[in-house]
Coordinates of C-alpha atoms in Angstrom, one line a residue:
Chain A
D1 CA -20.9 -1.1 3.6
T2 CA -17.1 -1.7 3.8
A3 CA -15.7 -2.2 0.4
V4 CA -12.7 -4.4 1.5
S5 CA -13.1 -6.1 4.9
Q6 CA -10.6 -8.2 6.9
T7 CA -11.0 -10.4 10.0
P8 CA -9.7 -10.3 12.6
K9 CA -8.4 -6.8 13.1
Y10 CA -6.0 -7.9 15.8
L11 CA -4.3 -11.2 16.2
V12 CA -2.0 -12.1 19.1
T13 CA -0.5 -15.6 19.2
Q14 CA 2.5 -17.6 20.2
M15 CA 5.4 -18.7 18.1
G16 CA 4.7 -22.0 16.3
N17 CA 1.0 -21.5 16.1
D18 CA -1.0 -21.6 12.8
K19 CA -3.4 -18.7 12.1
S20 CA -5.7 -17.5 9.3
I21 CA -6.7 -14.0 8.1
K22 CA -9.8 -13.6 6.0
C23 CA -10.5 -10.9 3.3
E24 CA -13.7 -10.1 1.4
Q25 CA -14.4 -7.4 -1.2
N26 CA -17.8 -6.3 -2.4
L27 CA -16.6 -4.2 -5.2
G28 CA -16.9 -6.8 -7.9
H29 CA -13.1 -6.6 -8.6
D30 CA -11.2 -9.4 -10.3
T31 CA -7.9 -9.0 -8.6
M32 CA -7.0 -9.3 -4.9
Y33 CA -3.7 -8.8 -3.1
W34 CA -2.0 -9.4 0.2
Y35 CA 0.6 -6.9 1.4
K36 CA 2.8 -7.0 4.6
Q37 CA 3.6 -3.7 6.3
D38 CA 6.5 -4.0 8.8
S39 CA 7.3 -1.8 11.8
K40 CA 9.1 0.7 9.5
K41 CA 5.9 1.1 7.5
F42 CA 7.4 -0.6 4.4
L43 CA 4.5 -1.9 2.3
K44 CA 5.5 -5.0 0.4
I45 CA 3.4 -7.1 -2.0
M46 CA 3.1 -10.8 -1.0
F47 CA 0.6 -12.3 -3.4
S48 CA -1.8 -11.3 -6.1
Y49 CA -4.7 -13.3 -7.4
N50 CA -6.8 -12.7 -10.5
N51 CA -10.2 -14.5 -10.7
K52 CA -9.1 -17.0 -8.1
E53 CA -5.8 -17.8 -9.8
L54 CA -2.4 -17.0 -8.2
I55 CA -0.5 -14.5 -10.4
I56 CA 2.3 -13.2 -8.2
N57 CA 4.1 -14.8 -5.3
E58 CA 6.9 -12.5 -4.1
T59 CA 9.2 -15.1 -2.7
V60 CA 7.1 -15.5 0.3
P61 CA 8.0 -18.4 2.6
N62 CA 5.8 -21.4 1.9
R63 CA 4.6 -21.2 5.5
F64 CA 2.2 -18.6 4.0
S65 CA -0.5 -20.1 1.9
P66 CA -3.2 -17.9 0.3
K67 CA -6.5 -19.3 -0.9
S68 CA -9.1 -17.8 -3.0
P69 CA -12.4 -19.7 -2.9
D70 CA -14.0 -17.2 -5.3
K71 CA -12.9 -13.9 -6.7
A72 CA -14.5 -11.9 -3.8
H73 CA -12.5 -13.7 -1.1
L74 CA -8.8 -14.1 -0.5
N75 CA -7.6 -15.7 2.7
L76 CA -4.2 -16.0 4.1
H77 CA -3.1 -19.0 6.3
I78 CA 0.2 -18.9 8.1
N79 CA 1.8 -22.0 9.5
S80 CA 4.4 -22.2 12.3
L81 CA 4.4 -18.5 13.1
E82 CA 7.7 -16.8 13.7
L83 CA 8.5 -13.6 15.6
G84 CA 9.4 -12.0 12.2
D85 CA 5.9 -12.5 11.0
S86 CA 4.7 -9.7 13.3
A87 CA 3.4 -7.0 11.1
V88 CA 0.2 -5.4 9.7
Y89 CA -1.2 -7.5 6.8
F90 CA -3.3 -5.6 4.3
C91 CA -5.7 -7.1 1.8
A92 CA -6.4 -5.0 -1.3
S93 CA -8.4 -5.4 -4.5
S94 CA -8.4 -3.7 -7.9
Q95 CA -10.8 -3.9 -10.9
G96 CA -8.2 -5.8 -13.0
G97 CA -4.5 -6.2 -12.5
G98 CA -3.4 -3.5 -14.9
V99 CA -0.7 -1.2 -13.8
T100 CA -3.1 1.7 -13.8
D101 CA -5.8 0.1 -11.7
T102 CA -6.5 1.8 -8.4
Q103 CA -6.0 -0.4 -5.4
Y104 CA -8.5 -0.5 -2.5
F105 CA -7.1 -1.5 0.8
G106 CA -8.8 -3.3 3.7
P107 CA -8.4 -2.0 7.3
G108 CA -5.5 -4.3 8.0
T109 CA -4.9 -7.1 10.5
R110 CA -2.2 -6.5 13.1
L111 CA -0.5 -9.7 13.8
T112 CA 1.7 -10.0 16.9
V113 CA 3.7 -13.1 17.5
L114 CA 5.0 -13.7 21.0
Chain B
G1 CA 13.3 -5.6 -10.2
Q2 CA 11.5 -2.3 -10.2
Q3 CA 12.5 0.0 -7.3
V4 CA 11.0 3.2 -6.3
M5 CA 13.0 5.4 -3.9
Q6 CA 11.1 7.9 -1.8
I7 CA 12.5 10.8 0.2
P8 CA 12.4 12.1 2.8
Q9 CA 11.6 9.2 5.2
Y10 CA 10.3 11.7 7.8
Q11 CA 9.2 15.3 7.7
H12 CA 8.0 17.4 10.6
V13 CA 6.5 20.8 9.8
Q14 CA 4.7 23.6 11.6
E15 CA 1.1 24.0 10.6
G16 CA 0.9 26.3 7.7
E17 CA 4.3 25.4 6.2
D18 CA 4.7 23.6 2.9
F19 CA 5.7 20.0 2.5
T20 CA 7.1 18.0 -0.5
T21 CA 7.9 14.3 -0.9
Y22 CA 9.8 12.9 -3.8
C23 CA 9.7 9.6 -5.6
N24 CA 12.5 8.5 -7.9
S25 CA 13.4 5.6 -10.1
S26 CA 16.4 4.6 -12.1
T27 CA 14.0 3.3 -14.8
T28 CA 11.1 4.8 -16.8
L29 CA 7.9 4.3 -14.9
S30 CA 4.6 3.5 -16.7
N31 CA 2.6 5.4 -14.1
I32 CA 2.7 6.7 -10.5
Q33 CA 0.0 6.3 -7.9
W34 CA 0.0 8.2 -4.7
Y35 CA -1.6 6.9 -1.5
K36 CA -2.1 8.4 2.0
Q37 CA -2.1 6.3 5.2
R38 CA -3.4 8.0 8.3
P39 CA -1.9 6.8 11.6
G40 CA -3.5 3.5 12.5
G41 CA -5.3 3.4 9.1
H42 CA -4.9 1.8 5.7
P43 CA -3.5 3.3 2.5
V44 CA -6.1 5.3 0.6
F45 CA -5.7 6.2 -3.1
L46 CA -5.1 9.9 -3.8
I47 CA -4.2 10.2 -7.5
Q48 CA -2.6 8.7 -10.5
L49 CA -0.2 10.2 -13.0
V50 CA 0.5 8.6 -16.3
K51 CA 1.7 11.2 -18.8
S52 CA 5.1 12.7 -19.1
G53 CA 5.2 16.1 -17.3
E54 CA 1.7 15.7 -16.0
V55 CA 0.6 18.0 -13.2
K56 CA -2.6 17.4 -11.2
K57 CA -4.1 19.3 -8.3
Q58 CA -6.4 18.4 -5.5
K59 CA -7.1 21.5 -3.4
R60 CA -3.8 22.1 -1.5
L61 CA -2.0 19.1 -3.0
T62 CA -0.1 19.2 -6.3
F63 CA 1.2 16.1 -8.0
Q64 CA 3.8 16.1 -10.7
F65 CA 5.3 13.4 -13.0
G66 CA 8.7 14.2 -14.4
E67 CA 9.3 14.7 -18.1
A68 CA 11.4 11.5 -18.2
K69 CA 8.8 9.6 -16.2
K70 CA 11.5 8.7 -13.6
N71 CA 10.4 10.8 -10.8
S72 CA 7.3 12.3 -9.2
S73 CA 6.5 14.7 -6.4
L74 CA 3.7 15.5 -4.0
H75 CA 3.5 19.0 -2.7
I76 CA 1.2 20.2 0.0
T77 CA 0.7 23.9 0.4
A78 CA 0.0 25.4 3.9
T79 CA -0.2 22.1 5.7
Q80 CA -3.0 21.4 8.2
T81 CA -3.1 18.8 11.1
T82 CA -5.4 16.7 8.9
D83 CA -2.5 16.2 6.5
V84 CA -0.7 14.0 9.1
G85 CA 0.1 10.5 7.8
T86 CA 2.4 8.5 5.6
Y87 CA 2.4 9.3 1.9
F88 CA 3.3 6.5 -0.5
C89 CA 4.1 6.5 -4.1
G90 CA 3.7 3.3 -6.1
S91 CA 4.2 2.1 -9.6
G92 CA 3.4 -0.9 -11.6
G93 CA 6.7 -0.6 -13.4
G94 CA 5.4 -2.4 -16.4
S95 CA 4.4 -5.5 -14.4
N96 CA 0.8 -6.3 -14.2
Y97 CA -0.8 -7.5 -10.9
K98 CA 1.9 -5.8 -8.9
L99 CA 2.3 -2.3 -7.5
T100 CA 5.7 -1.5 -6.0
F101 CA 5.6 1.1 -3.3
G102 CA 8.3 3.5 -2.1
K103 CA 9.1 3.3 1.6
G104 CA 6.8 6.3 2.3
T105 CA 7.2 9.7 3.9
L106 CA 5.8 10.2 7.3
L107 CA 4.5 13.8 7.7
T108 CA 3.8 15.1 11.2
V109 CA 2.4 18.6 11.7
N110 CA 2.8 20.7 14.7
P111 CA -0.3 22.8 15.4

């Protein structure tokens, strides 16, 4: 069984559209994250949630709206997609949010905005 | 905010050569985690260093944390083609719920 899963794996869409990415973890972790990895492979934190509560929002445009229906799921909805949103989006989870907690990453969603 | 600088950005080696990537910070780090991302894959946790001067080994990989806890290195002895990928260091930097990553070092190995 995959520990952290994301759907879809690939997403190709037109500028201006709205899309969602789903993430689920079956590790029983309390904390979940969204990261964006750009074409230069830079891995940047976007959001972190602990027990369904938003903890970190790294100055992400409000076109990005995460939602955590329960602590095993963290979804990402993106409105009015722009060319610059093209990237690989990784979901991750950790037992807690402590600095020494190991992060487990999902397989990623490659988003291409045309 | 917390910044972690990683060098080099790219490294190409012949199979059998050694490889080292460095992670540096201007401030004291609470910890360092190292991750490996294979081409087309996702970051996978390798190891964590917490103590000043700590050294850990995993087969051909040696990880070090500086005495001042401001730098760390990952050294691979006698690289193999299976070592290809991007190696990231990351640190919590004292902030919970947030891991700040370096920009990564892409290692390619010529067989």
